[in-house]
XYZ file of N, CA and C in Angstrom:
462
model
N 0.837 -1.176 0.000
C 0.000 0.000 0.000
C 0.884 1.243 0.000
N 0.492 2.237 -0.761
C 1.287 3.443 -0.911
C 0.860 4.552 0.051
N -0.122 4.294 0.901
C -0.565 5.294 1.866
C -1.137 4.601 3.102
N -1.231 5.341 4.186
C -1.855 4.861 5.416
C -3.056 5.746 5.704
N -4.244 5.185 5.690
C -5.422 6.006 5.963
C -5.558 6.320 7.451
N -4.923 5.533 8.308
C -5.048 5.730 9.753
C -4.421 7.032 10.248
N -3.543 7.650 9.466
C -2.881 8.890 9.896
C -3.620 10.137 9.420
N -4.722 9.959 8.709
C -5.387 11.065 8.039
C -6.601 11.603 8.788
N -6.916 12.849 8.477
C -8.183 13.453 8.897
C -8.899 13.900 7.631
N -10.203 13.986 7.698
C -10.987 14.487 6.575
C -10.765 15.992 6.475
N -10.419 16.480 5.297
C -10.222 17.920 5.104
C -11.554 18.645 5.060
N -12.639 17.936 4.792
C -13.953 18.573 4.747
C -14.474 18.966 6.114
N -14.313 18.065 7.086
C -14.845 18.332 8.432
C -13.766 18.310 9.503
N -12.510 18.063 9.084
C -11.353 18.053 9.990
C -11.508 17.043 11.122
N -12.070 15.897 10.785
C -12.334 14.864 11.774
C -11.480 13.626 11.497
N -10.908 13.066 12.549
C -10.123 11.833 12.434
C -11.043 10.623 12.597
N -10.570 9.506 12.142
C -11.271 8.214 12.295
C -12.631 8.165 11.603
N -12.820 8.970 10.561
C -14.090 8.921 9.842
C -13.922 8.514 8.381
N -12.680 8.320 7.936
C -12.450 7.995 6.541
C -12.519 6.490 6.306
N -13.449 6.102 5.478
C -13.593 4.697 5.082
C -12.749 4.484 3.825
N -11.928 3.458 3.833
C -10.968 3.196 2.770
C -11.365 1.933 2.013
N -11.629 2.067 0.712
C -11.906 0.866 -0.081
C -10.876 0.670 -1.195
N -9.702 1.296 -1.068
C -8.576 1.220 -2.010
C -8.799 1.971 -3.319
N -10.002 2.416 -3.609
C -10.263 3.242 -4.790
C -10.617 4.661 -4.390
N -11.127 4.786 -3.169
C -11.461 6.112 -2.657
C -11.550 6.070 -1.144
N -11.370 7.245 -0.574
C -11.576 7.433 0.858
C -12.840 8.268 0.987
N -13.763 7.828 1.798
C -14.988 8.608 1.973
C -15.220 8.858 3.453
N -15.603 10.090 3.757
C -15.833 10.480 5.141
C -17.239 10.071 5.555
N -17.324 9.319 6.622
C -18.617 8.857 7.115
C -19.357 9.948 7.868
N -18.667 11.046 8.180
C -19.313 12.141 8.903
C -19.894 13.194 7.954
N -19.065 13.715 7.027
C -19.539 14.819 6.175
C -19.806 14.408 4.729
N -19.412 13.172 4.358
C -19.668 12.686 3.009
C -18.613 13.054 1.971
N -17.546 13.759 2.373
C -16.490 14.102 1.418
C -15.876 12.825 0.861
N -15.523 12.864 -0.419
C -14.935 11.707 -1.090
C -13.610 12.135 -1.707
N -12.593 11.315 -1.484
C -11.252 11.566 -2.013
C -10.859 10.367 -2.858
N -10.565 10.614 -4.126
C -10.201 9.534 -5.029
C -8.788 9.034 -4.739
N -8.579 7.744 -4.968
C -7.258 7.137 -4.868
C -6.896 6.666 -6.268
N -5.858 7.284 -6.848
C -5.436 6.927 -8.198
C -3.997 6.442 -8.159
N -3.760 5.294 -8.740
C -2.428 4.681 -8.740
C -1.897 4.531 -7.317
N -2.785 4.288 -6.372
C -2.389 4.079 -4.984
C -2.108 5.349 -4.203
N -2.359 6.520 -4.792
C -2.105 7.793 -4.114
C -3.431 8.495 -3.864
N -3.763 8.742 -2.598
C -5.014 9.465 -2.331
C -4.856 10.950 -2.675
N -5.861 11.483 -3.368
C -5.891 12.905 -3.680
C -6.708 13.586 -2.589
N -6.012 14.213 -1.661
C -6.651 14.812 -0.489
C -6.744 16.330 -0.603
N -6.742 16.811 -1.823
C -6.861 18.245 -2.062
C -8.339 18.597 -2.001
N -8.711 19.324 -0.957
C -10.132 19.627 -0.738
C -10.653 20.628 -1.765
N -9.804 21.557 -2.199
C -10.188 22.544 -3.204
C -9.710 22.057 -4.570
N -10.616 21.543 -5.413
C -10.205 20.950 -6.689
C -9.634 21.964 -7.685
N -9.724 23.255 -7.406
C -9.166 24.248 -8.319
C -7.664 24.424 -8.120
N -7.126 23.875 -7.032
C -5.691 23.993 -6.788
C -4.924 23.102 -7.757
N -4.006 23.678 -8.474
C -3.168 22.961 -9.434
C -1.769 23.570 -9.377
N -0.827 22.903 -9.970
C 0.510 23.473 -10.098
C 0.887 23.565 -11.568
N 1.372 24.718 -11.967
C 1.811 24.919 -13.352
C 3.125 24.198 -13.622
N 3.799 23.769 -12.573
C 5.091 23.095 -12.741
C 4.967 21.776 -13.499
N 3.784 21.186 -13.499
C 3.596 19.927 -14.223
C 3.756 20.106 -15.735
N 3.679 21.338 -16.193
C 3.738 21.596 -17.636
C 5.166 21.643 -18.174
N 6.156 21.575 -17.283
C 7.550 21.633 -17.726
C 8.278 20.358 -17.307
N 9.438 20.133 -17.888
C 10.308 19.051 -17.431
C 11.077 19.611 -16.241
N 10.513 19.451 -15.072
C 11.003 20.096 -13.856
C 12.484 19.812 -13.603
N 12.869 18.556 -13.684
C 14.252 18.189 -13.396
C 15.234 18.858 -14.373
N 14.894 18.871 -15.651
C 15.782 19.491 -16.641
C 15.875 21.003 -16.440
N 14.749 21.639 -16.254
C 14.720 23.092 -16.090
C 15.509 23.523 -14.853
N 15.432 22.744 -13.784
C 16.081 23.113 -12.522
C 17.421 22.404 -12.301
N 17.878 21.655 -13.304
C 19.188 21.016 -13.208
C 19.273 19.941 -12.143
N 18.189 19.224 -11.915
C 18.191 18.175 -10.895
C 18.734 16.886 -11.499
N 19.661 16.278 -10.783
C 20.302 15.043 -11.248
C 20.505 14.121 -10.045
N 20.974 12.923 -10.317
C 21.250 12.000 -9.216
C 22.340 12.557 -8.305
N 23.362 13.161 -8.887
C 24.419 13.776 -8.073
C 23.835 14.897 -7.215
N 22.925 15.657 -7.779
C 22.269 16.729 -7.026
C 21.425 16.188 -5.889
N 20.747 15.069 -6.134
C 19.955 14.440 -5.063
C 20.864 14.022 -3.908
N 22.008 13.453 -4.250
C 22.943 13.033 -3.208
C 23.465 14.232 -2.426
N 23.770 15.323 -3.104
C 24.234 16.535 -2.430
C 23.142 17.117 -1.535
N 21.916 17.129 -2.037
C 20.789 17.641 -1.250
C 20.632 16.840 0.029
N 20.666 15.512 -0.094
C 20.502 14.710 1.117
C 21.677 14.908 2.071
N 22.867 15.017 1.539
C 24.045 15.221 2.394
C 23.886 16.496 3.234
N 23.382 17.556 2.616
C 23.152 18.807 3.346
C 22.093 18.612 4.433
N 21.025 17.905 4.101
C 19.977 17.658 5.095
C 20.464 16.711 6.186
N 21.322 15.779 5.844
C 21.870 14.855 6.829
C 22.619 15.629 7.920
N 23.317 16.668 7.520
C 23.991 17.535 8.494
C 22.979 18.211 9.409
N 21.906 18.728 8.824
C 20.863 19.379 9.625
C 20.248 18.381 10.601
N 19.923 17.173 10.123
C 19.369 16.147 11.014
C 20.328 15.855 12.160
N 21.642 15.823 11.865
C 22.650 15.571 12.893
C 22.692 16.669 13.933
N 22.680 17.916 13.488
C 22.689 19.055 14.415
C 21.465 19.016 15.321
N 20.331 18.610 14.762
C 19.086 18.548 15.527
C 18.917 17.225 16.282
N 19.891 16.331 16.152
C 19.854 15.001 16.787
C 18.623 14.200 16.382
N 18.266 14.298 15.108
C 17.152 13.512 14.565
C 17.768 12.328 13.844
N 17.494 11.128 14.338
C 18.160 9.946 13.779
C 17.212 8.948 13.138
N 15.996 8.863 13.652
C 15.061 7.884 13.103
C 13.636 8.331 13.414
N 12.685 7.441 13.272
C 11.287 7.781 13.502
C 10.575 8.033 12.189
N 9.719 9.037 12.199
C 8.924 9.364 11.017
C 9.292 10.758 10.545
N 9.218 10.953 9.216
C 9.505 12.272 8.658
C 8.438 12.602 7.610
N 7.981 13.837 7.655
C 7.003 14.342 6.697
C 7.720 15.315 5.765
N 7.708 15.018 4.484
C 8.283 15.941 3.510
C 7.139 16.661 2.812
N 7.127 17.973 2.934
C 6.088 18.796 2.319
C 6.652 19.369 1.024
N 5.986 19.079 -0.075
C 6.458 19.549 -1.376
C 7.565 18.677 -1.923
N 7.299 17.397 -2.069
C 8.309 16.438 -2.517
C 8.746 16.652 -3.960
N 7.895 17.254 -4.763
C 8.232 17.466 -6.172
C 8.626 16.164 -6.837
N 9.718 16.183 -7.573
C 10.183 14.978 -8.274
C 11.183 14.174 -7.459
N 11.264 14.454 -6.169
C 12.035 13.596 -5.283
C 13.461 14.004 -5.008
N 13.790 15.267 -5.161
C 15.165 15.702 -4.936
C 15.644 15.339 -3.529
N 14.845 15.598 -2.517
C 15.184 15.190 -1.146
C 14.615 13.806 -0.827
N 13.467 13.503 -1.390
C 12.793 12.232 -1.089
C 13.709 11.042 -1.332
N 14.476 11.091 -2.417
C 15.384 9.988 -2.736
C 16.289 9.689 -1.543
N 16.908 10.705 -0.969
C 17.806 10.497 0.162
C 17.078 10.000 1.395
N 15.877 10.522 1.626
C 15.095 10.064 2.776
C 14.756 8.582 2.635
N 14.504 8.147 1.412
C 14.131 6.756 1.149
C 15.328 5.807 1.157
N 16.466 6.265 0.663
C 17.598 5.371 0.412
C 18.799 5.556 1.327
N 18.912 6.691 1.986
C 20.087 6.959 2.808
C 19.777 7.180 4.284
N 18.572 7.573 4.592
C 18.264 7.923 5.980
C 17.924 6.690 6.807
N 17.875 6.878 8.111
C 17.460 5.816 9.031
C 16.035 6.029 9.530
N 15.281 6.893 8.858
C 13.887 7.078 9.250
C 13.117 5.792 8.993
N 12.218 5.464 9.916
C 11.401 4.263 9.759
C 10.329 4.460 8.692
N 9.767 5.665 8.676
C 8.683 5.967 7.741
C 8.893 7.350 7.146
N 8.637 7.461 5.833
C 8.688 8.735 5.128
C 7.291 9.000 4.573
N 6.768 10.196 4.831
C 5.475 10.622 4.301
C 5.770 11.709 3.273
N 5.649 11.365 1.996
C 5.951 12.287 0.904
C 4.651 12.927 0.431
N 4.626 14.265 0.402
C 3.432 14.981 -0.028
C 3.777 15.953 -1.144
N 2.808 16.180 -2.005
C 2.950 17.193 -3.033
C 1.566 17.520 -3.575
N 1.431 18.702 -4.126
C 0.183 19.090 -4.774
C -0.029 18.279 -6.048
N 1.063 17.755 -6.597
C 1.026 17.033 -7.865
C 1.132 15.523 -7.675
N 0.047 14.817 -7.979
C 0.091 13.349 -7.968
C 1.030 12.851 -9.068
N 1.153 13.631 -10.145
C 2.066 13.271 -11.233
C 3.498 13.164 -10.712
N 3.920 14.120 -9.906
C 5.272 14.085 -9.358
C 5.434 12.939 -8.364
N 4.428 12.686 -7.557
C 4.511 11.572 -6.607
C 4.628 10.245 -7.360
N 3.907 10.109 -8.458
C 4.026 8.901 -9.276
C 5.421 8.788 -9.887
N 6.015 9.911 -10.231
C 7.393 9.918 -10.738
C 8.342 9.334 -9.689
N 8.174 9.761 -8.443
C 9.013 9.250 -7.356
C 8.831 7.740 -7.221
N 7.607 7.288 -7.243
C 7.323 5.852 -7.111
C 7.987 5.081 -8.252
N 7.822 5.554 -9.473
C 8.385 4.851 -10.640
C 9.909 4.825 -10.627
N 10.537 5.891 -10.161
C 11.987 5.998 -10.269
C 12.775 5.641 -9.011
N 12.169 5.752 -7.839
C 12.961 5.612 -6.611
C 12.415 4.618 -5.595
N 11.240 4.044 -5.822
C 10.584 3.240 -4.791
C 11.269 1.892 -4.545
N 11.990 1.375 -5.514
C 12.659 0.092 -5.324
C 13.888 0.241 -4.432
N 14.176 -0.790 -3.706
C 15.378 -0.875 -2.861
C 15.483 0.235 -1.819
N 14.359 0.770 -1.405
C 14.386 1.790 -0.363
C 14.580 1.135 0.997
N 15.014 1.914 1.974
C 15.326 1.383 3.304
C 14.144 1.417 4.266
N 13.094 2.125 3.938
C 12.019 2.349 4.895
C 10.656 2.235 4.226
N 9.625 2.425 5.014
C 8.273 2.488 4.470
C 8.044 3.923 4.002
N 7.566 4.060 2.789
C 7.304 5.388 2.238
C 5.852 5.436 1.793
N 5.168 6.515 2.182
C 3.757 6.702 1.866
C 3.590 8.012 1.108
N 2.608 8.060 0.215
C 2.454 9.180 -0.702
C 1.053 9.785 -0.584
N 1.003 11.131 -0.592
C -0.263 11.841 -0.453
C -0.264 13.088 -1.323
N -1.239 13.202 -2.214
C -1.426 14.440 -2.967
C -2.268 15.346 -2.078
N -1.668 16.465 -1.672
C -2.382 17.366 -0.764
C -1.805 18.770 -0.834
N -2.541 19.696 -0.272
C -2.156 21.098 -0.217
C -1.352 21.340 1.055
N -0.159 21.886 0.917
C 0.699 22.143 2.079
C 0.057 23.107 3.070
N -0.882 23.912 2.602
C -1.575 24.859 3.485
C -2.760 24.231 4.202
N -3.071 22.996 3.860
C -4.224 22.313 4.440
C -3.897 20.821 4.542
N -2.889 20.506 5.340
C -2.413 19.123 5.430
C -3.470 18.201 6.028
N -3.573 16.978 5.514
C -4.617 16.056 5.925
C -4.219 15.094 7.059
N -3.236 15.454 7.851
C -2.747 14.529 8.859
C -3.271 14.868 10.236
N -3.573 13.834 10.979
C -4.039 14.032 12.340
C -2.858 14.441 13.223
N -3.173 15.156 14.270
C -2.138 15.479 15.245
C -1.955 14.266 16.120
N -0.821 14.172 16.722
C -0.506 12.979 17.536
C -1.613 12.585 18.409
């Protein structure tokens, strides 16, 4: 499974433990909101008008993203994690894009679980197709708005 429904809240009514999961959609038993699941990624964007224009370009080429760049990005973040004494557990990446940092979180970090989010399900599918094999941890994917995250508080 590419997502965990147990960590989510309904964006329509902001209620936990009300989302019924049938692997094709998540539906809220309280307010009736329905979230489609496509290619194993739930689309939890409550406002369907939200889109990203970045999908119209070859993001990696335009921004010079490469495998060497991914390794450098993770190396920089690894230093930050060290300074903050963050070694394992769960990590939420907001705005995963095409996986510049996600790759390192999946393949180099000691995090038990990675929650990759982006407004673009297209980009999340790119990460799955290119980086999901041989990862070190459990990685879950969510199409959502960073300003309206669908995760329950502890």
